[in-house]
mmCIF file of C-alpha atoms in Angstrom:
data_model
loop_
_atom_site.group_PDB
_atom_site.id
_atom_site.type_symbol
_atom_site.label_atom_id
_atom_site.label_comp_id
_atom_site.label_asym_id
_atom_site.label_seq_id
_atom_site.Cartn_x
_atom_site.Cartn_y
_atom_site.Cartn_z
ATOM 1 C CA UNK F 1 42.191 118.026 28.730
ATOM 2 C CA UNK F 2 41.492 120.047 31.661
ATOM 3 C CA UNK F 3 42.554 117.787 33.811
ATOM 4 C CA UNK F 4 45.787 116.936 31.882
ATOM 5 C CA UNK F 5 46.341 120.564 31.970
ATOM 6 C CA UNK F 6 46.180 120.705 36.038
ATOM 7 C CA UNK F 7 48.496 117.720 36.428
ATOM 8 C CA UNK F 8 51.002 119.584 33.805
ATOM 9 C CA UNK F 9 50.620 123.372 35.935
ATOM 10 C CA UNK F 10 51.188 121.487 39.347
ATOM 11 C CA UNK F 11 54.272 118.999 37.809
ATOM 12 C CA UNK F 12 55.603 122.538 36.738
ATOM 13 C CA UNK F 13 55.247 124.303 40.208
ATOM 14 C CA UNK F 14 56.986 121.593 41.461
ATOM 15 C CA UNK F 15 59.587 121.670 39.306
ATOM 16 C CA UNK F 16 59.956 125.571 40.071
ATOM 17 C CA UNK F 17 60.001 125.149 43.732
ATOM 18 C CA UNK F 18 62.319 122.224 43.661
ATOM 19 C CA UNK F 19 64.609 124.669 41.319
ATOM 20 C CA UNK F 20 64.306 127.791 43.410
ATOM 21 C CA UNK F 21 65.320 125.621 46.694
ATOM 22 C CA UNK F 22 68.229 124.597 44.833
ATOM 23 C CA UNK F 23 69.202 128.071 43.786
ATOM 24 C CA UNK F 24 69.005 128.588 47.369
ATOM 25 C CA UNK F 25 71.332 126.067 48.242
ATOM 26 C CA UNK F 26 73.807 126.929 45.773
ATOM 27 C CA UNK F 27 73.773 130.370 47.259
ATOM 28 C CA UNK F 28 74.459 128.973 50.952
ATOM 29 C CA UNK F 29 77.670 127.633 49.763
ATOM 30 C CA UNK F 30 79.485 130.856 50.585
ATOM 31 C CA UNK F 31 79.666 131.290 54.461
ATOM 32 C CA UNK F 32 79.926 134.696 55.436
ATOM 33 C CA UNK F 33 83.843 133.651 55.929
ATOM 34 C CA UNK F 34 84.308 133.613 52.307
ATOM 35 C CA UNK F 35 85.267 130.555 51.984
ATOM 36 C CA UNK F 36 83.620 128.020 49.709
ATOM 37 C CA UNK F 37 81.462 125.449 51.687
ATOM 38 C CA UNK F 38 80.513 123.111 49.049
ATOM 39 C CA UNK F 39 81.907 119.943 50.035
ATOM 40 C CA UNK F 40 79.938 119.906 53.049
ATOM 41 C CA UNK F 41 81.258 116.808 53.697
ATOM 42 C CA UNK F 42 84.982 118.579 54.487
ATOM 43 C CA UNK F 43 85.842 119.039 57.873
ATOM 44 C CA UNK F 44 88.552 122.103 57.880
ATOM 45 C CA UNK F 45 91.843 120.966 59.773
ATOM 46 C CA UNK F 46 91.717 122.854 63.477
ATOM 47 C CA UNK F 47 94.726 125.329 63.788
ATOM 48 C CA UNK F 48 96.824 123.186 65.296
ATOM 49 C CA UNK F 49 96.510 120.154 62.773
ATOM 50 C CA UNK F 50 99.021 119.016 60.041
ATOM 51 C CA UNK F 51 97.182 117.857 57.413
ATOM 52 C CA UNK F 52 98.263 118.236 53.687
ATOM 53 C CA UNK F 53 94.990 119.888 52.417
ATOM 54 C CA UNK F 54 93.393 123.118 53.205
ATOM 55 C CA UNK F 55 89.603 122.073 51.941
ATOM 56 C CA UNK F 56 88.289 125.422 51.823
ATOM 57 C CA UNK F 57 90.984 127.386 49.786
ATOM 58 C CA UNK F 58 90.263 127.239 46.000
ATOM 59 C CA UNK F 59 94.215 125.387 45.657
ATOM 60 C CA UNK F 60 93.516 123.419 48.647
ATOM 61 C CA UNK F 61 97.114 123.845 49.254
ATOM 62 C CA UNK F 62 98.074 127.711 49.793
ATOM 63 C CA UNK F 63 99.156 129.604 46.469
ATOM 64 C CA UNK F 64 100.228 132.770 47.108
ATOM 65 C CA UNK F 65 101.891 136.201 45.378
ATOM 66 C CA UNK F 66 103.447 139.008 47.691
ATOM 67 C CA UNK F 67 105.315 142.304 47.067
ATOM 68 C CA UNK F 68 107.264 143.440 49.403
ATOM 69 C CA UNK F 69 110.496 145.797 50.770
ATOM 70 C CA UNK F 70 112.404 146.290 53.695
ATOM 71 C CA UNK F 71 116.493 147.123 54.346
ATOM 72 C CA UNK F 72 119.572 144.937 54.232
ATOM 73 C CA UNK F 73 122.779 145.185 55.212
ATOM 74 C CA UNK F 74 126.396 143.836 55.376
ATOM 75 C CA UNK F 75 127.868 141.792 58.073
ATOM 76 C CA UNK F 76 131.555 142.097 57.394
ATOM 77 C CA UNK F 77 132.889 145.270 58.759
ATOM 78 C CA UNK F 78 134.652 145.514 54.986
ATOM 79 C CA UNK F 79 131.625 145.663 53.361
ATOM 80 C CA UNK F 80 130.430 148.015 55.825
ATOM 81 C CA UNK F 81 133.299 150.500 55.528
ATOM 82 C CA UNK F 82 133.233 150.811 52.081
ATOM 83 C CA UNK F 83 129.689 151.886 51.705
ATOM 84 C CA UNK F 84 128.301 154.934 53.010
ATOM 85 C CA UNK F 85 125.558 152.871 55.271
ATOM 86 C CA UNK F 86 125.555 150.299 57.007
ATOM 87 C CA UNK F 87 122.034 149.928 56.117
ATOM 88 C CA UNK F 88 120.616 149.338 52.257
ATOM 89 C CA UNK F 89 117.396 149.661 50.748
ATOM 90 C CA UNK F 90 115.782 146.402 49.449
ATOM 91 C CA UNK F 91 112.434 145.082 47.568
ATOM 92 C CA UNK F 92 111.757 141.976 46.613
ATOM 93 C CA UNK F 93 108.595 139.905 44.966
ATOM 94 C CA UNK F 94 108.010 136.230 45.749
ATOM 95 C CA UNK F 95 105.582 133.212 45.189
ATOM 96 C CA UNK F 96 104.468 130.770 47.422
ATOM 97 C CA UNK F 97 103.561 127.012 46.850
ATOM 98 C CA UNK F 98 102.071 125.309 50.019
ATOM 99 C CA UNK F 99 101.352 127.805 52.800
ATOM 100 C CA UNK F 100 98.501 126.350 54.089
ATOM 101 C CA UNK F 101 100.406 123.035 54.812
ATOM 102 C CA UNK F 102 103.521 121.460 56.474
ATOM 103 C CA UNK F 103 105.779 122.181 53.978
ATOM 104 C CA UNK F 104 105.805 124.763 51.218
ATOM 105 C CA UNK F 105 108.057 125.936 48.216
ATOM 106 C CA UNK F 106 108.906 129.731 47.674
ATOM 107 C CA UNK F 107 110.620 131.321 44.713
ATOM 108 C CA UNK F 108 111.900 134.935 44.904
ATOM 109 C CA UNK F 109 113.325 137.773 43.651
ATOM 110 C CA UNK F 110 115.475 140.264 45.914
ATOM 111 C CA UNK F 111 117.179 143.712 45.054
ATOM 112 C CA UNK F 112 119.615 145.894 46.528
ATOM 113 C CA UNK F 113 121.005 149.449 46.492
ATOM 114 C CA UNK F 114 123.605 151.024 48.562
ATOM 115 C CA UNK F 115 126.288 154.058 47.415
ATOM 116 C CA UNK F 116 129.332 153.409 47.462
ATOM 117 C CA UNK F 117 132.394 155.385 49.093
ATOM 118 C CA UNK F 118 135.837 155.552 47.591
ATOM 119 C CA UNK F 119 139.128 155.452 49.851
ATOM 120 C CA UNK F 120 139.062 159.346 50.501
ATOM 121 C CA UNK F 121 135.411 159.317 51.768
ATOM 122 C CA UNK F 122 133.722 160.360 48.210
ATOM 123 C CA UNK F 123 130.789 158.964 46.470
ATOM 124 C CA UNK F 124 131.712 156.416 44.109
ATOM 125 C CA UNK F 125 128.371 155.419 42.332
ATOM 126 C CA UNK F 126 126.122 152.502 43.654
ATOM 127 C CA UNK F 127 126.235 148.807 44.345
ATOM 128 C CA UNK F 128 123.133 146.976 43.229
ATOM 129 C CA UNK F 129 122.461 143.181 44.193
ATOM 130 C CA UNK F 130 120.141 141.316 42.479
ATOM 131 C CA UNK F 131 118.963 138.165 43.650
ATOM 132 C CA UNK F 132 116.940 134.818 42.680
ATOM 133 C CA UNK F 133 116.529 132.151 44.985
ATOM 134 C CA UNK F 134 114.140 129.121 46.492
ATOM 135 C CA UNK F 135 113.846 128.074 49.910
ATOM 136 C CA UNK F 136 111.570 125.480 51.524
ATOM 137 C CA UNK F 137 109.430 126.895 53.960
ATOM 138 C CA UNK F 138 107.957 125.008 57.008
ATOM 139 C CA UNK F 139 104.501 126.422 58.288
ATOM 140 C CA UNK F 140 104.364 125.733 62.198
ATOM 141 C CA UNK F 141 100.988 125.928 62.454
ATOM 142 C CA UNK F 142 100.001 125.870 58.974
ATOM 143 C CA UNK F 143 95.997 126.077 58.953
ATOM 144 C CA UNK F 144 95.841 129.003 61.202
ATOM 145 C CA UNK F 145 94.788 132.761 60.311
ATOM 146 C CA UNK F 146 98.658 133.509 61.696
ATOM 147 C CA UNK F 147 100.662 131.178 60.396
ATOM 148 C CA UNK F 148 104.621 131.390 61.728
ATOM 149 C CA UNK F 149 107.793 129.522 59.631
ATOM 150 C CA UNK F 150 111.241 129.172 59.077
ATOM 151 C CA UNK F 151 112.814 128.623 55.851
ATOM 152 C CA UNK F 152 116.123 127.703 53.583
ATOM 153 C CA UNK F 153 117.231 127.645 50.768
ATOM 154 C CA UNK F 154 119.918 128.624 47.548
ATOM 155 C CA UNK F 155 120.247 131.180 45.387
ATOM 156 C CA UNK F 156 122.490 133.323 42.917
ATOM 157 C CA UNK F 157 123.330 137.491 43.250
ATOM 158 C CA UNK F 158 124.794 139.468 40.828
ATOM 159 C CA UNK F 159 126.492 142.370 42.863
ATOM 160 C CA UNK F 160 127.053 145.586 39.793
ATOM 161 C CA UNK F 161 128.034 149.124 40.532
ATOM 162 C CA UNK F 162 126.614 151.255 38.616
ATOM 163 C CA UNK F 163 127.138 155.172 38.002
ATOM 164 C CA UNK F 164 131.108 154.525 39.083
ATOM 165 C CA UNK F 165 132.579 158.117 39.289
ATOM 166 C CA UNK F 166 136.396 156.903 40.493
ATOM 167 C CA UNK F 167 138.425 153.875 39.055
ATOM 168 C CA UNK F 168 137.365 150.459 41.365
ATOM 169 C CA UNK F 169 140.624 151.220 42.852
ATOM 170 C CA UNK F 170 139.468 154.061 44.872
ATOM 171 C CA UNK F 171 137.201 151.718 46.730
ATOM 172 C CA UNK F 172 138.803 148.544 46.123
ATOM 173 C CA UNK F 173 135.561 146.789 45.091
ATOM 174 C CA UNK F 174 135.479 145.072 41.513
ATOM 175 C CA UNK F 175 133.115 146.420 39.039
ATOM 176 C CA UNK F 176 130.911 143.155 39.260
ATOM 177 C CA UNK F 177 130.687 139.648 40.848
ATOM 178 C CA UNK F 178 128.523 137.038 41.088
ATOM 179 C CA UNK F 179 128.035 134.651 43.767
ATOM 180 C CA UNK F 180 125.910 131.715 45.782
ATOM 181 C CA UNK F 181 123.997 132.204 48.561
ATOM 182 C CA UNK F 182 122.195 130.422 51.255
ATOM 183 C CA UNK F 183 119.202 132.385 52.705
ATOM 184 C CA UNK F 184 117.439 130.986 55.805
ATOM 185 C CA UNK F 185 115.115 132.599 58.391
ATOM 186 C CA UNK F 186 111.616 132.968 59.820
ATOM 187 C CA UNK F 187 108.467 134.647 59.437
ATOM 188 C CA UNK F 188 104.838 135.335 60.475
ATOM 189 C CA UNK F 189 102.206 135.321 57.739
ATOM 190 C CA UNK F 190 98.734 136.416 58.352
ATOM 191 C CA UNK F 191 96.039 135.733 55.548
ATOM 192 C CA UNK F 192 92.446 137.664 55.884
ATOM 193 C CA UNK F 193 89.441 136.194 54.825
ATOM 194 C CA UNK F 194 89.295 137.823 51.413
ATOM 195 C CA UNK F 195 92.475 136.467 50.645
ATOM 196 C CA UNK F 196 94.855 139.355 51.537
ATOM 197 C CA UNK F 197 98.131 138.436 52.991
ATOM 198 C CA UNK F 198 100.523 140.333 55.259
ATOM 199 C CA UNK F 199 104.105 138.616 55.702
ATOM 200 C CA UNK F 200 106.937 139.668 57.682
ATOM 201 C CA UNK F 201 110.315 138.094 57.988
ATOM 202 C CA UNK F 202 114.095 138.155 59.034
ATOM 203 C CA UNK F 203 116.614 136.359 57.161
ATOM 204 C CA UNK F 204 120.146 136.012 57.015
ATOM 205 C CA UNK F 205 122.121 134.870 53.648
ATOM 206 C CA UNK F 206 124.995 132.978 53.463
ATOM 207 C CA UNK F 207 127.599 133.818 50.647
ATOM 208 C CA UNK F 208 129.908 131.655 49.025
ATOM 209 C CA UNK F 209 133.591 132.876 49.364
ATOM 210 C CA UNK F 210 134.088 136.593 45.996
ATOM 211 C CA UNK F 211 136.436 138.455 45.626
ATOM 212 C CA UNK F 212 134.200 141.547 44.898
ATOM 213 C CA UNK F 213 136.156 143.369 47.804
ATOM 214 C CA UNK F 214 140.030 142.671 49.005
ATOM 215 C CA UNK F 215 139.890 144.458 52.942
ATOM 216 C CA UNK F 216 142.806 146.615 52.284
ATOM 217 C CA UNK F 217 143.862 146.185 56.042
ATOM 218 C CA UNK F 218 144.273 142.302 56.293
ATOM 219 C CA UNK F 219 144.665 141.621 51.849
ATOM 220 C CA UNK F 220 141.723 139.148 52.443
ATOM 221 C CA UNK F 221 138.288 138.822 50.544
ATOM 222 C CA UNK F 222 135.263 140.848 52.480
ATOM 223 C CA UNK F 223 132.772 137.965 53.451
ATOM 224 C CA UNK F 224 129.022 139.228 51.662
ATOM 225 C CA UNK F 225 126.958 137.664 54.249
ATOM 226 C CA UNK F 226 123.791 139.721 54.861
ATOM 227 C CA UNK F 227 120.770 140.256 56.924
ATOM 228 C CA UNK F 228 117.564 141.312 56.157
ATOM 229 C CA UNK F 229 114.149 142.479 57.998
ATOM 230 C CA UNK F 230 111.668 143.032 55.308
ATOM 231 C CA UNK F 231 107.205 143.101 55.241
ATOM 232 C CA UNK F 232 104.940 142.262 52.020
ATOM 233 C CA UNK F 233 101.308 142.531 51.096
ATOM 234 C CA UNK F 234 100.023 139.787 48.527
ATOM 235 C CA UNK F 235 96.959 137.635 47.453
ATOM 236 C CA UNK F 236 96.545 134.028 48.509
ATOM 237 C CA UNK F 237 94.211 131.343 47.109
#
């Protein structure tokens, strides 16, 4: 029995040692990078490589979520003239599919505000743009800690004015329109270790032809192409 015993007490430290060198293990799977070492089997891409996976990001891809703001503006002297900047405030929210590899999806949401002048030079309440759009984004050096693209895409903006003191005909703008746009641009995107991301970007929009504005000098439609230079902070997995 006593020998049964000893053979059961050493099986058992065994079993404990095997256990707490596993635990150990387990624990090393976390490099001090914070990324998940696992599959140790995974080589990550170097920074300059275009593979399609990112092994050591939970998606294995690039999913991220950024908030973000900036300014906007015009570039049709029309447009310009009839508000009281040529400069507008913007914010905008946006997710990313894919920016740890070639090619990436984003989805977004843009607003506007800018006040709005009537004929005589008086404020005539405020014309908000709201925007949804998607672009494909191409990461030039897509496994990198500073990752740079360029992106384009479609989308749809609803141009309102809101708080309208004068009739529409003291500024010649319509109370609404809606129209098409084409955004396209580039960025720099830095992701830290923990996840946090830091974007920055310029982009220009396209806009189908509205008649949201008739330039009372030449009886044509204003064009609403506009720029934008905007920064975000988000989380990326």
């Amino acid at each position: 029995m006593l020998k049964q015993a000893t053979v059961f007490l050493v099986a058992s430290a065994g079993l404990l040692a095997f256990a707490a060198h596993a635990y150990a293990d387990d624990d090393a799977d976390y490099d001090t990078s914070g990324y998940d070492t696992t599959y140790s089997t995974y080589e990550s891409p170097g920074p300059y490589s275009y593979a399609w996976t990112e092994p050591y990001l939970p998606s294995e891809i690039g999913v991220g979520v950024n908030i973000g703001g900036g300014v906007a503006g015009f570039t049709d002297k029309a447009m310009r003239d009839t508000l009281s900047s040529n400069v507008e405030g913007l914010w905008d929210a946006r997710v990313a599919i894919g920016t740890h590899i070639p090619l990436g999806l984003e989805l977004g949401y843009v607003g506007t505000a800018q006040d709005i002048n009537t004929i005589n030079g008086f404020s005539n309440g405020t014309l908000v743009g709201s925007t949804a759009e998607a672009a494909l984004r191409f990461n030039i050096l897509p496994h990198n800690d500073f990752t740079p693209f360029i992106f384009g895409g479609a989308g749809w903006t609803h141009y309102a004015v809101r708080n309208m003191s004068f009739a529409t005909a003291d500024s010649g703008m319509k109370s609404s329109d809606d129209v098409a746009e084409f955004p396209m641009g580039a960025g720099l995107s830095y992701r830290d270790v923990s996840g946090l991301t830091v974007d920055v970007r310029g982009t220009f929009r396209a806009a189908a032809s509205s008649d949201l504005l008739i330039d009372p000098r030449t009886g044509n439609e204003a064009d609403l192409h506009t720029w934008e230079a905007s920064a975000a902070l988000g989380y990326e997995f």
